[in-house]
Amino acid sequence: MGEDNLQSHPNWNAILQWSLRFQDEPSENRVLEPLDQERREFLMRAFEDYAAMTEDPVKSMRRHLEVIKNPASSKEDCVVALEEIAFHAEDIDEANDLYLMGGLQVCCAYIKHYDPELQSLACEVIASAVQNNEKIVQFASETFVLSDLLKLVDTAQHEMVRVKSLLAVSCLVRGNKGALDKFNELDGCNVIVRSLQSPVPKLQLKSLFLLSSICLDAPDQCKVYNSMGVPQQLFAMCSKFSTEDHTAETHDASILITLKLLHTLAIHSKVDFPHDALTSFTSLRDSLGGDRFKEERTFCTLLIKLRPPSTDGVDR
């Protein structure tokens, strides 16, 4: 609560001062006493003030939905409304309320909007709403939503839209067999492999996370991605990592998730290791110093051990 709010609600300011007074006092000197009538009334007034300031979530979502349904609403108002709805959708009960009142369907329509910022925010609403929510996952899988999200990942011109739509796809597919089946039916495999080749770091990282999750949850998918040449992409990325600086957070995460995904693929499918695999993984392991890269070095060692033995004297 900001300073302005404290000044405009003196009861809250008094509670703050009262609590700070007790914090400054040694615990052994504190005496717990029943609240007298004056203090009880003071606290009740403070709680009533707070209740008056807090809007019911359903009413709040309805109010924001009216904004995005109104063609006359400004972009700025729609941005605020979608942001607030996405916040509410993080709560599973409120996400269910949003779906039952038809609000999620309204938000989903915005993924086709011409404005990239509003498209991105609609993707955030979906990403929040589908997590751990089987009912909404089913809705998104069986309607146009998953299909349209995949189209955005693949063809959207704006980088932010591609990243946010992939986030929504990932939240939808991870740990959901029905959604994964629909994802495969819609050629999601090729979409995600193409996004893995993107020069956009955030898009590449989210692609790695989704691929890793799919292969861990459904090991039978490893053969599919192996046949599509994913391990060769990952080997090339590892060779590149060994020559680069490792300070950026996204870069660090990319190294670990790349090694983990490659390890998962190698365990569950017959991966063809390149002839320079030993040199590449050894070089990468040696370039990753310090405790922060301990897990990465471990996976480099595991991958070195998974190499098939050389029969022609060539480094494999």
PDB file of C-alpha atoms in Angstrom:
ATOM      1  CA  MET A   1       0.000   0.000   0.000  1.00  0.00           C
ATOM      2  CA  GLY A   2       1.480   3.329  -1.041  1.00  0.00           C
ATOM      3  CA  GLU A   3       2.039   6.373   1.161  1.00  0.00           C
ATOM      4  CA  ASP A   4      -0.871   8.220  -0.459  1.00  0.00           C
ATOM      5  CA  ASN A   5      -3.247   5.413   0.448  1.00  0.00           C
ATOM      6  CA  LEU A   6      -2.016   5.442   4.036  1.00  0.00           C
ATOM      7  CA  GLN A   7      -2.600   9.179   4.287  1.00  0.00           C
ATOM      8  CA  SER A   8      -6.117   8.902   2.852  1.00  0.00           C
ATOM      9  CA  HIS A   9      -7.034   6.025   5.184  1.00  0.00           C
ATOM     10  CA  PRO A  10      -5.959   7.094   8.682  1.00  0.00           C
ATOM     11  CA  ASN A  11      -7.098   3.823  10.217  1.00  0.00           C
ATOM     12  CA  TRP A  12      -4.487   1.952   8.206  1.00  0.00           C
ATOM     13  CA  ASN A  13      -1.844   4.474   9.145  1.00  0.00           C
ATOM     14  CA  ALA A  14      -2.690   3.988  12.814  1.00  0.00           C
ATOM     15  CA  ILE A  15      -2.503   0.195  12.483  1.00  0.00           C
ATOM     16  CA  LEU A  16       0.903   0.509  10.854  1.00  0.00           C
ATOM     17  CA  GLN A  17       2.224   2.697  13.654  1.00  0.00           C
ATOM     18  CA  TRP A  18       0.705   0.373  16.248  1.00  0.00           C
ATOM     19  CA  SER A  19       2.323  -2.732  14.716  1.00  0.00           C
ATOM     20  CA  LEU A  20       5.714  -1.008  14.393  1.00  0.00           C
ATOM     21  CA  ARG A  21       5.539  -0.080  18.062  1.00  0.00           C
ATOM     22  CA  PHE A  22       5.110  -3.727  18.988  1.00  0.00           C
ATOM     23  CA  GLN A  23       7.965  -4.771  16.703  1.00  0.00           C
ATOM     24  CA  ASP A  24      10.305  -2.388  18.495  1.00  0.00           C
ATOM     25  CA  GLU A  25       9.352  -3.748  21.895  1.00  0.00           C
ATOM     26  CA  PRO A  26      11.226  -6.860  23.195  1.00  0.00           C
ATOM     27  CA  SER A  27       9.003  -9.940  23.107  1.00  0.00           C
ATOM     28  CA  GLU A  28       9.554 -10.684  26.802  1.00  0.00           C
ATOM     29  CA  ASN A  29       8.075  -7.291  27.719  1.00  0.00           C
ATOM     30  CA  ARG A  30       4.874  -7.757  25.713  1.00  0.00           C
ATOM     31  CA  VAL A  31       1.673  -8.440  27.644  1.00  0.00           C
ATOM     32  CA  LEU A  32      -1.239  -9.929  25.721  1.00  0.00           C
ATOM     33  CA  GLU A  33      -4.526  -8.454  26.856  1.00  0.00           C
ATOM     34  CA  PRO A  34      -8.099  -8.793  25.582  1.00  0.00           C
ATOM     35  CA  LEU A  35      -9.148  -6.039  23.208  1.00  0.00           C
ATOM     36  CA  ASP A  36     -11.190  -3.361  24.896  1.00  0.00           C
ATOM     37  CA  GLN A  37     -14.279  -1.991  23.161  1.00  0.00           C
ATOM     38  CA  GLU A  38     -12.484   1.058  21.773  1.00  0.00           C
ATOM     39  CA  ARG A  39      -9.727  -1.008  20.146  1.00  0.00           C
ATOM     40  CA  ARG A  40     -12.219  -3.551  18.818  1.00  0.00           C
ATOM     41  CA  GLU A  41     -14.262  -0.804  17.166  1.00  0.00           C
ATOM     42  CA  PHE A  42     -11.099   0.743  15.760  1.00  0.00           C
ATOM     43  CA  LEU A  43     -10.033  -2.558  14.134  1.00  0.00           C
ATOM     44  CA  MET A  44     -13.538  -3.240  12.819  1.00  0.00           C
ATOM     45  CA  ARG A  45     -13.623   0.173  11.126  1.00  0.00           C
ATOM     46  CA  ALA A  46     -10.218  -0.494   9.593  1.00  0.00           C
ATOM     47  CA  PHE A  47     -11.339  -3.872   8.207  1.00  0.00           C
ATOM     48  CA  GLU A  48     -14.533  -2.331   6.852  1.00  0.00           C
ATOM     49  CA  ASP A  49     -12.457   0.313   5.084  1.00  0.00           C
ATOM     50  CA  TYR A  50     -10.338  -2.425   3.543  1.00  0.00           C
ATOM     51  CA  ALA A  51     -13.388  -4.414   2.432  1.00  0.00           C
ATOM     52  CA  ALA A  52     -14.807  -1.315   0.777  1.00  0.00           C
ATOM     53  CA  MET A  53     -11.558  -0.879  -1.158  1.00  0.00           C
ATOM     54  CA  THR A  54     -11.496  -4.517  -2.357  1.00  0.00           C
ATOM     55  CA  GLU A  55     -13.612  -5.373  -5.387  1.00  0.00           C
ATOM     56  CA  ASP A  56     -15.202  -8.789  -5.755  1.00  0.00           C
ATOM     57  CA  PRO A  57     -13.165 -10.741  -8.386  1.00  0.00           C
ATOM     58  CA  VAL A  58     -16.231 -11.726 -10.416  1.00  0.00           C
ATOM     59  CA  LYS A  59     -17.469  -8.135 -10.519  1.00  0.00           C
ATOM     60  CA  SER A  60     -13.994  -6.973 -11.446  1.00  0.00           C
ATOM     61  CA  MET A  61     -13.743  -9.456 -14.326  1.00  0.00           C
ATOM     62  CA  ARG A  62     -17.212  -8.557 -15.578  1.00  0.00           C
ATOM     63  CA  ARG A  63     -16.287  -4.881 -15.546  1.00  0.00           C
ATOM     64  CA  HIS A  64     -13.091  -5.492 -17.503  1.00  0.00           C
ATOM     65  CA  LEU A  65     -14.882  -7.763 -19.968  1.00  0.00           C
ATOM     66  CA  GLU A  66     -17.326  -4.974 -20.745  1.00  0.00           C
ATOM     67  CA  VAL A  67     -14.338  -2.826 -21.671  1.00  0.00           C
ATOM     68  CA  ILE A  68     -12.824  -5.296 -24.144  1.00  0.00           C
ATOM     69  CA  LYS A  69     -16.239  -6.104 -25.627  1.00  0.00           C
ATOM     70  CA  ASN A  70     -16.944  -2.445 -26.311  1.00  0.00           C
ATOM     71  CA  PRO A  71     -15.681  -1.409 -29.796  1.00  0.00           C
ATOM     72  CA  ALA A  72     -15.466   2.184 -28.573  1.00  0.00           C
ATOM     73  CA  SER A  73     -12.950   1.345 -25.816  1.00  0.00           C
ATOM     74  CA  SER A  74      -9.489   2.813 -26.268  1.00  0.00           C
ATOM     75  CA  LYS A  75      -6.457   0.569 -26.680  1.00  0.00           C
ATOM     76  CA  GLU A  76      -5.102   1.794 -23.340  1.00  0.00           C
ATOM     77  CA  ASP A  77      -8.300   0.757 -21.552  1.00  0.00           C
ATOM     78  CA  CYS A  78      -8.251  -2.653 -23.265  1.00  0.00           C
ATOM     79  CA  VAL A  79      -4.614  -3.180 -22.257  1.00  0.00           C
ATOM     80  CA  VAL A  80      -5.442  -2.495 -18.609  1.00  0.00           C
ATOM     81  CA  ALA A  81      -8.524  -4.726 -18.788  1.00  0.00           C
ATOM     82  CA  LEU A  82      -6.644  -7.694 -20.282  1.00  0.00           C
ATOM     83  CA  GLU A  83      -3.824  -7.280 -17.769  1.00  0.00           C
ATOM     84  CA  GLU A  84      -6.313  -7.379 -14.892  1.00  0.00           C
ATOM     85  CA  ILE A  85      -8.131 -10.394 -16.352  1.00  0.00           C
ATOM     86  CA  ALA A  86      -4.815 -12.235 -16.759  1.00  0.00           C
ATOM     87  CA  PHE A  87      -4.078 -11.504 -13.101  1.00  0.00           C
ATOM     88  CA  HIS A  88      -7.436 -12.925 -12.028  1.00  0.00           C
ATOM     89  CA  ALA A  89      -6.976 -15.997 -14.256  1.00  0.00           C
ATOM     90  CA  GLU A  90      -3.893 -17.020 -12.273  1.00  0.00           C
ATOM     91  CA  ASP A  91      -6.302 -18.164  -9.542  1.00  0.00           C
ATOM     92  CA  ILE A  92      -7.927 -21.452 -10.585  1.00  0.00           C
ATOM     93  CA  ASP A  93     -11.316 -20.570  -9.085  1.00  0.00           C
ATOM     94  CA  GLU A  94     -11.346 -17.185 -10.755  1.00  0.00           C
ATOM     95  CA  ALA A  95     -10.246 -18.786 -14.041  1.00  0.00           C
ATOM     96  CA  ASN A  96     -13.250 -21.108 -13.774  1.00  0.00           C
ATOM     97  CA  ASP A  97     -15.521 -18.137 -13.100  1.00  0.00           C
ATOM     98  CA  LEU A  98     -14.090 -16.387 -16.143  1.00  0.00           C
ATOM     99  CA  TYR A  99     -14.802 -19.447 -18.291  1.00  0.00           C
ATOM    100  CA  LEU A 100     -18.319 -19.984 -16.933  1.00  0.00           C
ATOM    101  CA  MET A 101     -19.324 -16.380 -17.583  1.00  0.00           C
ATOM    102  CA  GLY A 102     -18.074 -16.646 -21.172  1.00  0.00           C
ATOM    103  CA  GLY A 103     -15.238 -14.226 -20.542  1.00  0.00           C
ATOM    104  CA  LEU A 104     -12.438 -16.557 -21.538  1.00  0.00           C
ATOM    105  CA  GLN A 105     -14.032 -16.987 -24.942  1.00  0.00           C
ATOM    106  CA  VAL A 106     -14.096 -13.199 -25.349  1.00  0.00           C
ATOM    107  CA  CYS A 107     -10.406 -12.940 -24.423  1.00  0.00           C
ATOM    108  CA  CYS A 108      -9.480 -15.771 -26.782  1.00  0.00           C
ATOM    109  CA  ALA A 109     -11.009 -13.855 -29.673  1.00  0.00           C
ATOM    110  CA  TYR A 110      -8.338 -11.208 -29.088  1.00  0.00           C
ATOM    111  CA  ILE A 111      -5.579 -13.562 -30.260  1.00  0.00           C
ATOM    112  CA  LYS A 112      -6.841 -12.670 -33.758  1.00  0.00           C
ATOM    113  CA  HIS A 113      -6.708  -8.933 -33.052  1.00  0.00           C
ATOM    114  CA  TYR A 114      -4.660  -6.740 -35.371  1.00  0.00           C
ATOM    115  CA  ASP A 115      -2.804  -5.043 -32.502  1.00  0.00           C
ATOM    116  CA  PRO A 116       0.222  -7.119 -31.338  1.00  0.00           C
ATOM    117  CA  GLU A 117       0.105  -5.860 -27.757  1.00  0.00           C
ATOM    118  CA  LEU A 118      -3.523  -6.899 -27.339  1.00  0.00           C
ATOM    119  CA  GLN A 119      -2.788 -10.229 -29.028  1.00  0.00           C
ATOM    120  CA  SER A 120       0.069 -10.841 -26.607  1.00  0.00           C
ATOM    121  CA  LEU A 121      -2.060 -10.005 -23.575  1.00  0.00           C
ATOM    122  CA  ALA A 122      -4.796 -12.368 -24.774  1.00  0.00           C
ATOM    123  CA  CYS A 123      -2.149 -15.103 -24.960  1.00  0.00           C
ATOM    124  CA  GLU A 124      -1.167 -14.286 -21.371  1.00  0.00           C
ATOM    125  CA  VAL A 125      -4.787 -14.707 -20.255  1.00  0.00           C
ATOM    126  CA  ILE A 126      -4.898 -18.155 -21.879  1.00  0.00           C
ATOM    127  CA  ALA A 127      -1.534 -19.144 -20.403  1.00  0.00           C
ATOM    128  CA  SER A 128      -2.743 -18.206 -16.915  1.00  0.00           C
ATOM    129  CA  ALA A 129      -6.164 -19.833 -17.245  1.00  0.00           C
ATOM    130  CA  VAL A 130      -5.124 -23.261 -18.575  1.00  0.00           C
ATOM    131  CA  GLN A 131      -2.582 -24.116 -15.903  1.00  0.00           C
ATOM    132  CA  ASN A 132      -3.773 -27.037 -13.752  1.00  0.00           C
ATOM    133  CA  ASN A 133      -7.274 -26.600 -15.138  1.00  0.00           C
ATOM    134  CA  GLU A 134      -8.498 -29.630 -17.070  1.00  0.00           C
ATOM    135  CA  LYS A 135     -11.808 -28.036 -18.051  1.00  0.00           C
ATOM    136  CA  ILE A 136     -10.183 -25.032 -19.690  1.00  0.00           C
ATOM    137  CA  VAL A 137      -7.455 -27.181 -21.266  1.00  0.00           C
ATOM    138  CA  GLN A 138     -10.192 -29.228 -22.915  1.00  0.00           C
ATOM    139  CA  PHE A 139     -11.933 -26.073 -24.122  1.00  0.00           C
ATOM    140  CA  ALA A 140      -8.722 -24.667 -25.610  1.00  0.00           C
ATOM    141  CA  SER A 141      -7.810 -27.984 -27.248  1.00  0.00           C
ATOM    142  CA  GLU A 142     -11.196 -28.708 -28.790  1.00  0.00           C
ATOM    143  CA  THR A 143     -11.893 -25.202 -30.129  1.00  0.00           C
ATOM    144  CA  PHE A 144      -9.946 -22.850 -32.393  1.00  0.00           C
ATOM    145  CA  VAL A 145      -7.653 -21.712 -29.593  1.00  0.00           C
ATOM    146  CA  LEU A 146      -4.731 -24.162 -29.857  1.00  0.00           C
ATOM    147  CA  SER A 147      -4.794 -24.041 -33.644  1.00  0.00           C
ATOM    148  CA  ASP A 148      -4.701 -20.240 -33.699  1.00  0.00           C
ATOM    149  CA  LEU A 149      -1.941 -20.115 -31.092  1.00  0.00           C
ATOM    150  CA  LEU A 150       0.233 -22.424 -33.207  1.00  0.00           C
ATOM    151  CA  LYS A 151      -0.346 -20.210 -36.238  1.00  0.00           C
ATOM    152  CA  LEU A 152       0.854 -17.213 -34.234  1.00  0.00           C
ATOM    153  CA  VAL A 153       3.976 -19.066 -33.070  1.00  0.00           C
ATOM    154  CA  ASP A 154       4.754 -19.953 -36.667  1.00  0.00           C
ATOM    155  CA  THR A 155       3.806 -16.861 -38.643  1.00  0.00           C
ATOM    156  CA  ALA A 156       3.258 -13.803 -36.407  1.00  0.00           C
ATOM    157  CA  GLN A 157       5.335 -10.825 -37.549  1.00  0.00           C
ATOM    158  CA  HIS A 158       5.791  -9.386 -34.071  1.00  0.00           C
ATOM    159  CA  GLU A 159       8.385 -11.057 -31.825  1.00  0.00           C
ATOM    160  CA  MET A 160       6.396 -10.474 -28.635  1.00  0.00           C
ATOM    161  CA  VAL A 161       3.322 -12.195 -30.118  1.00  0.00           C
ATOM    162  CA  ARG A 162       5.345 -15.270 -31.087  1.00  0.00           C
ATOM    163  CA  VAL A 163       6.877 -15.512 -27.608  1.00  0.00           C
ATOM    164  CA  LYS A 164       3.580 -15.066 -25.737  1.00  0.00           C
ATOM    165  CA  SER A 165       1.668 -17.456 -28.010  1.00  0.00           C
ATOM    166  CA  LEU A 166       4.361 -20.095 -27.468  1.00  0.00           C
ATOM    167  CA  LEU A 167       4.050 -19.516 -23.722  1.00  0.00           C
ATOM    168  CA  ALA A 168       0.314 -20.217 -23.989  1.00  0.00           C
ATOM    169  CA  VAL A 169       0.912 -23.352 -26.096  1.00  0.00           C
ATOM    170  CA  SER A 170       3.472 -24.592 -23.587  1.00  0.00           C
ATOM    171  CA  CYS A 171       1.153 -24.042 -20.600  1.00  0.00           C
ATOM    172  CA  LEU A 172      -1.603 -25.818 -22.499  1.00  0.00           C
ATOM    173  CA  VAL A 173       0.360 -28.860 -23.675  1.00  0.00           C
ATOM    174  CA  ARG A 174       2.697 -29.606 -20.778  1.00  0.00           C
ATOM    175  CA  GLY A 175       1.417 -32.524 -18.703  1.00  0.00           C
ATOM    176  CA  ASN A 176      -1.826 -32.820 -20.698  1.00  0.00           C
ATOM    177  CA  LYS A 177      -2.013 -35.915 -22.916  1.00  0.00           C
ATOM    178  CA  GLY A 178      -5.227 -34.842 -24.652  1.00  0.00           C
ATOM    179  CA  ALA A 179      -3.773 -31.439 -25.486  1.00  0.00           C
ATOM    180  CA  LEU A 180      -0.521 -33.065 -26.638  1.00  0.00           C
ATOM    181  CA  ASP A 181      -2.445 -35.389 -28.963  1.00  0.00           C
ATOM    182  CA  LYS A 182      -4.239 -32.381 -30.459  1.00  0.00           C
ATOM    183  CA  PHE A 183      -0.917 -30.528 -30.685  1.00  0.00           C
ATOM    184  CA  ASN A 184       0.528 -33.403 -32.730  1.00  0.00           C
ATOM    185  CA  GLU A 185      -2.595 -33.603 -34.872  1.00  0.00           C
ATOM    186  CA  LEU A 186      -2.191 -29.896 -35.710  1.00  0.00           C
ATOM    187  CA  ASP A 187       1.446 -30.445 -36.763  1.00  0.00           C
ATOM    188  CA  GLY A 188       2.708 -28.771 -33.615  1.00  0.00           C
ATOM    189  CA  CYS A 189       5.901 -30.831 -33.871  1.00  0.00           C
ATOM    190  CA  ASN A 190       7.012 -28.983 -36.999  1.00  0.00           C
ATOM    191  CA  VAL A 191       5.947 -25.633 -35.552  1.00  0.00           C
ATOM    192  CA  ILE A 192       8.056 -26.110 -32.438  1.00  0.00           C
ATOM    193  CA  VAL A 193      11.069 -27.360 -34.411  1.00  0.00           C
ATOM    194  CA  ARG A 194      10.906 -24.289 -36.631  1.00  0.00           C
ATOM    195  CA  SER A 195      10.677 -21.998 -33.593  1.00  0.00           C
ATOM    196  CA  LEU A 196      13.735 -23.762 -32.161  1.00  0.00           C
ATOM    197  CA  GLN A 197      15.652 -22.467 -35.189  1.00  0.00           C
ATOM    198  CA  SER A 198      14.577 -18.876 -34.491  1.00  0.00           C
ATOM    199  CA  PRO A 199      17.274 -16.242 -33.875  1.00  0.00           C
ATOM    200  CA  VAL A 200      15.042 -14.792 -31.123  1.00  0.00           C
ATOM    201  CA  PRO A 201      16.592 -15.999 -27.809  1.00  0.00           C
ATOM    202  CA  LYS A 202      13.336 -15.997 -25.816  1.00  0.00           C
ATOM    203  CA  LEU A 203      11.526 -17.961 -28.509  1.00  0.00           C
ATOM    204  CA  GLN A 204      14.339 -20.462 -28.758  1.00  0.00           C
ATOM    205  CA  LEU A 205      14.460 -20.897 -24.973  1.00  0.00           C
ATOM    206  CA  LYS A 206      10.703 -21.452 -24.666  1.00  0.00           C
ATOM    207  CA  SER A 207      10.897 -23.961 -27.522  1.00  0.00           C
ATOM    208  CA  LEU A 208      13.603 -25.857 -25.655  1.00  0.00           C
ATOM    209  CA  PHE A 209      11.538 -25.925 -22.459  1.00  0.00           C
ATOM    210  CA  LEU A 210       8.457 -27.204 -24.273  1.00  0.00           C
ATOM    211  CA  LEU A 211      10.387 -29.878 -26.183  1.00  0.00           C
ATOM    212  CA  SER A 212      12.093 -31.016 -22.983  1.00  0.00           C
ATOM    213  CA  SER A 213       8.772 -31.233 -21.144  1.00  0.00           C
ATOM    214  CA  ILE A 214       7.134 -33.181 -23.983  1.00  0.00           C
ATOM    215  CA  CYS A 215       9.999 -35.670 -24.208  1.00  0.00           C
ATOM    216  CA  LEU A 216      10.090 -36.205 -20.433  1.00  0.00           C
ATOM    217  CA  ASP A 217       6.308 -36.624 -20.132  1.00  0.00           C
ATOM    218  CA  ALA A 218       5.973 -38.765 -23.268  1.00  0.00           C
ATOM    219  CA  PRO A 219       9.276 -40.564 -24.056  1.00  0.00           C
ATOM    220  CA  ASP A 220       7.718 -42.083 -27.177  1.00  0.00           C
ATOM    221  CA  GLN A 221       7.880 -38.582 -28.675  1.00  0.00           C
ATOM    222  CA  CYS A 222      11.698 -38.703 -28.587  1.00  0.00           C
ATOM    223  CA  LYS A 223      11.813 -40.875 -31.717  1.00  0.00           C
ATOM    224  CA  VAL A 224       9.611 -38.359 -33.528  1.00  0.00           C
ATOM    225  CA  TYR A 225      11.885 -35.422 -32.736  1.00  0.00           C
ATOM    226  CA  ASN A 226      14.994 -37.505 -33.408  1.00  0.00           C
ATOM    227  CA  SER A 227      13.697 -38.276 -36.904  1.00  0.00           C
ATOM    228  CA  MET A 228      13.098 -34.555 -37.442  1.00  0.00           C
ATOM    229  CA  GLY A 229      16.757 -33.727 -36.822  1.00  0.00           C
ATOM    230  CA  VAL A 230      16.393 -32.060 -33.430  1.00  0.00           C
ATOM    231  CA  PRO A 231      19.523 -33.716 -31.941  1.00  0.00           C
ATOM    232  CA  GLN A 232      21.624 -32.307 -34.793  1.00  0.00           C
ATOM    233  CA  GLN A 233      20.316 -28.817 -33.979  1.00  0.00           C
ATOM    234  CA  LEU A 234      21.177 -29.341 -30.330  1.00  0.00           C
ATOM    235  CA  PHE A 235      24.686 -30.617 -31.112  1.00  0.00           C
ATOM    236  CA  ALA A 236      25.287 -27.495 -33.198  1.00  0.00           C
ATOM    237  CA  MET A 237      24.035 -25.300 -30.350  1.00  0.00           C
ATOM    238  CA  CYS A 238      26.391 -27.019 -27.892  1.00  0.00           C
ATOM    239  CA  SER A 239      29.365 -26.423 -30.202  1.00  0.00           C
ATOM    240  CA  LYS A 240      28.411 -22.763 -30.382  1.00  0.00           C
ATOM    241  CA  PHE A 241      27.962 -22.493 -26.597  1.00  0.00           C
ATOM    242  CA  SER A 242      31.563 -23.614 -26.044  1.00  0.00           C
ATOM    243  CA  THR A 243      32.849 -20.513 -27.859  1.00  0.00           C
ATOM    244  CA  GLU A 244      30.517 -17.936 -26.273  1.00  0.00           C
ATOM    245  CA  ASP A 245      30.348 -15.879 -23.100  1.00  0.00           C
ATOM    246  CA  HIS A 246      28.105 -17.378 -20.400  1.00  0.00           C
ATOM    247  CA  THR A 247      26.911 -14.377 -18.386  1.00  0.00           C
ATOM    248  CA  ALA A 248      23.389 -13.672 -19.701  1.00  0.00           C
ATOM    249  CA  GLU A 249      20.672 -15.437 -17.700  1.00  0.00           C
ATOM    250  CA  THR A 250      18.762 -16.665 -20.765  1.00  0.00           C
ATOM    251  CA  HIS A 251      21.986 -17.995 -22.248  1.00  0.00           C
ATOM    252  CA  ASP A 252      22.787 -19.935 -19.077  1.00  0.00           C
ATOM    253  CA  ALA A 253      19.295 -21.453 -19.057  1.00  0.00           C
ATOM    254  CA  SER A 254      19.617 -22.376 -22.729  1.00  0.00           C
ATOM    255  CA  ILE A 255      22.809 -24.332 -22.091  1.00  0.00           C
ATOM    256  CA  LEU A 256      21.302 -26.443 -19.321  1.00  0.00           C
ATOM    257  CA  ILE A 257      17.989 -27.146 -21.030  1.00  0.00           C
ATOM    258  CA  THR A 258      19.781 -27.977 -24.306  1.00  0.00           C
ATOM    259  CA  LEU A 259      22.007 -30.519 -22.567  1.00  0.00           C
ATOM    260  CA  LYS A 260      19.080 -32.017 -20.641  1.00  0.00           C
ATOM    261  CA  LEU A 261      16.953 -32.348 -23.777  1.00  0.00           C
ATOM    262  CA  LEU A 262      19.808 -33.912 -25.723  1.00  0.00           C
ATOM    263  CA  HIS A 263      20.398 -36.359 -22.875  1.00  0.00           C
ATOM    264  CA  THR A 264      16.696 -37.308 -22.799  1.00  0.00           C
ATOM    265  CA  LEU A 265      16.661 -37.859 -26.578  1.00  0.00           C
ATOM    266  CA  ALA A 266      19.828 -39.959 -26.426  1.00  0.00           C
ATOM    267  CA  ILE A 267      18.366 -42.212 -23.718  1.00  0.00           C
ATOM    268  CA  HIS A 268      15.003 -42.812 -25.391  1.00  0.00           C
ATOM    269  CA  SER A 269      15.995 -42.935 -29.067  1.00  0.00           C
ATOM    270  CA  LYS A 270      18.978 -43.869 -31.197  1.00  0.00           C
ATOM    271  CA  VAL A 271      20.781 -40.548 -31.590  1.00  0.00           C
ATOM    272  CA  ASP A 272      23.611 -40.300 -34.094  1.00  0.00           C
ATOM    273  CA  PHE A 273      26.449 -38.486 -32.334  1.00  0.00           C
ATOM    274  CA  PRO A 274      28.582 -36.313 -34.647  1.00  0.00           C
ATOM    275  CA  HIS A 275      32.209 -37.280 -35.181  1.00  0.00           C
ATOM    276  CA  ASP A 276      33.437 -34.365 -33.046  1.00  0.00           C
ATOM    277  CA  ALA A 277      31.080 -35.009 -30.105  1.00  0.00           C
ATOM    278  CA  LEU A 278      33.874 -35.785 -27.637  1.00  0.00           C
ATOM    279  CA  THR A 279      35.789 -32.628 -28.487  1.00  0.00           C
ATOM    280  CA  SER A 280      32.625 -30.513 -28.452  1.00  0.00           C
ATOM    281  CA  PHE A 281      31.314 -31.671 -25.062  1.00  0.00           C
ATOM    282  CA  THR A 282      34.754 -31.635 -23.462  1.00  0.00           C
ATOM    283  CA  SER A 283      35.359 -28.097 -24.696  1.00  0.00           C
ATOM    284  CA  LEU A 284      31.951 -26.960 -23.442  1.00  0.00           C
ATOM    285  CA  ARG A 285      32.459 -28.618 -20.042  1.00  0.00           C
ATOM    286  CA  ASP A 286      35.871 -26.988 -19.650  1.00  0.00           C
ATOM    287  CA  SER A 287      34.474 -23.566 -20.548  1.00  0.00           C
ATOM    288  CA  LEU A 288      31.818 -23.730 -17.812  1.00  0.00           C
ATOM    289  CA  GLY A 289      33.639 -22.884 -14.609  1.00  0.00           C
ATOM    290  CA  GLY A 290      32.355 -22.309 -11.084  1.00  0.00           C
ATOM    291  CA  ASP A 291      29.539 -23.763  -8.982  1.00  0.00           C
ATOM    292  CA  ARG A 292      26.796 -22.114 -11.031  1.00  0.00           C
ATOM    293  CA  PHE A 293      27.558 -24.452 -13.939  1.00  0.00           C
ATOM    294  CA  LYS A 294      27.941 -27.644 -11.928  1.00  0.00           C
ATOM    295  CA  GLU A 295      24.792 -29.235 -13.376  1.00  0.00           C
ATOM    296  CA  GLU A 296      25.775 -28.309 -16.927  1.00  0.00           C
ATOM    297  CA  ARG A 297      29.183 -29.960 -16.496  1.00  0.00           C
ATOM    298  CA  THR A 298      27.479 -33.091 -15.144  1.00  0.00           C
ATOM    299  CA  PHE A 299      25.298 -33.376 -18.255  1.00  0.00           C
ATOM    300  CA  CYS A 300      28.320 -32.854 -20.508  1.00  0.00           C
ATOM    301  CA  THR A 301      29.971 -35.811 -18.789  1.00  0.00           C
ATOM    302  CA  LEU A 302      26.823 -37.940 -19.100  1.00  0.00           C
ATOM    303  CA  LEU A 303      26.600 -37.195 -22.821  1.00  0.00           C
ATOM    304  CA  ILE A 304      30.263 -38.065 -23.306  1.00  0.00           C
ATOM    305  CA  LYS A 305      29.567 -41.449 -21.688  1.00  0.00           C
ATOM    306  CA  LEU A 306      26.578 -42.027 -23.966  1.00  0.00           C
ATOM    307  CA  ARG A 307      28.703 -41.729 -27.098  1.00  0.00           C
ATOM    308  CA  PRO A 308      28.924 -45.011 -28.967  1.00  0.00           C
ATOM    309  CA  PRO A 309      32.452 -46.457 -28.968  1.00  0.00           C
ATOM    310  CA  SER A 310      34.605 -45.444 -31.922  1.00  0.00           C
ATOM    311  CA  THR A 311      35.401 -48.259 -34.370  1.00  0.00           C
ATOM    312  CA  ASP A 312      37.450 -46.273 -36.869  1.00  0.00           C
ATOM    313  CA  GLY A 313      39.753 -44.266 -34.639  1.00  0.00           C
ATOM    314  CA  VAL A 314      37.751 -41.085 -35.269  1.00  0.00           C
ATOM    315  CA  ASP A 315      36.615 -38.905 -32.374  1.00  0.00           C
ATOM    316  CA  ARG A 316      32.963 -39.761 -31.819  1.00  0.00           C
TER     317      ARG A 316
END
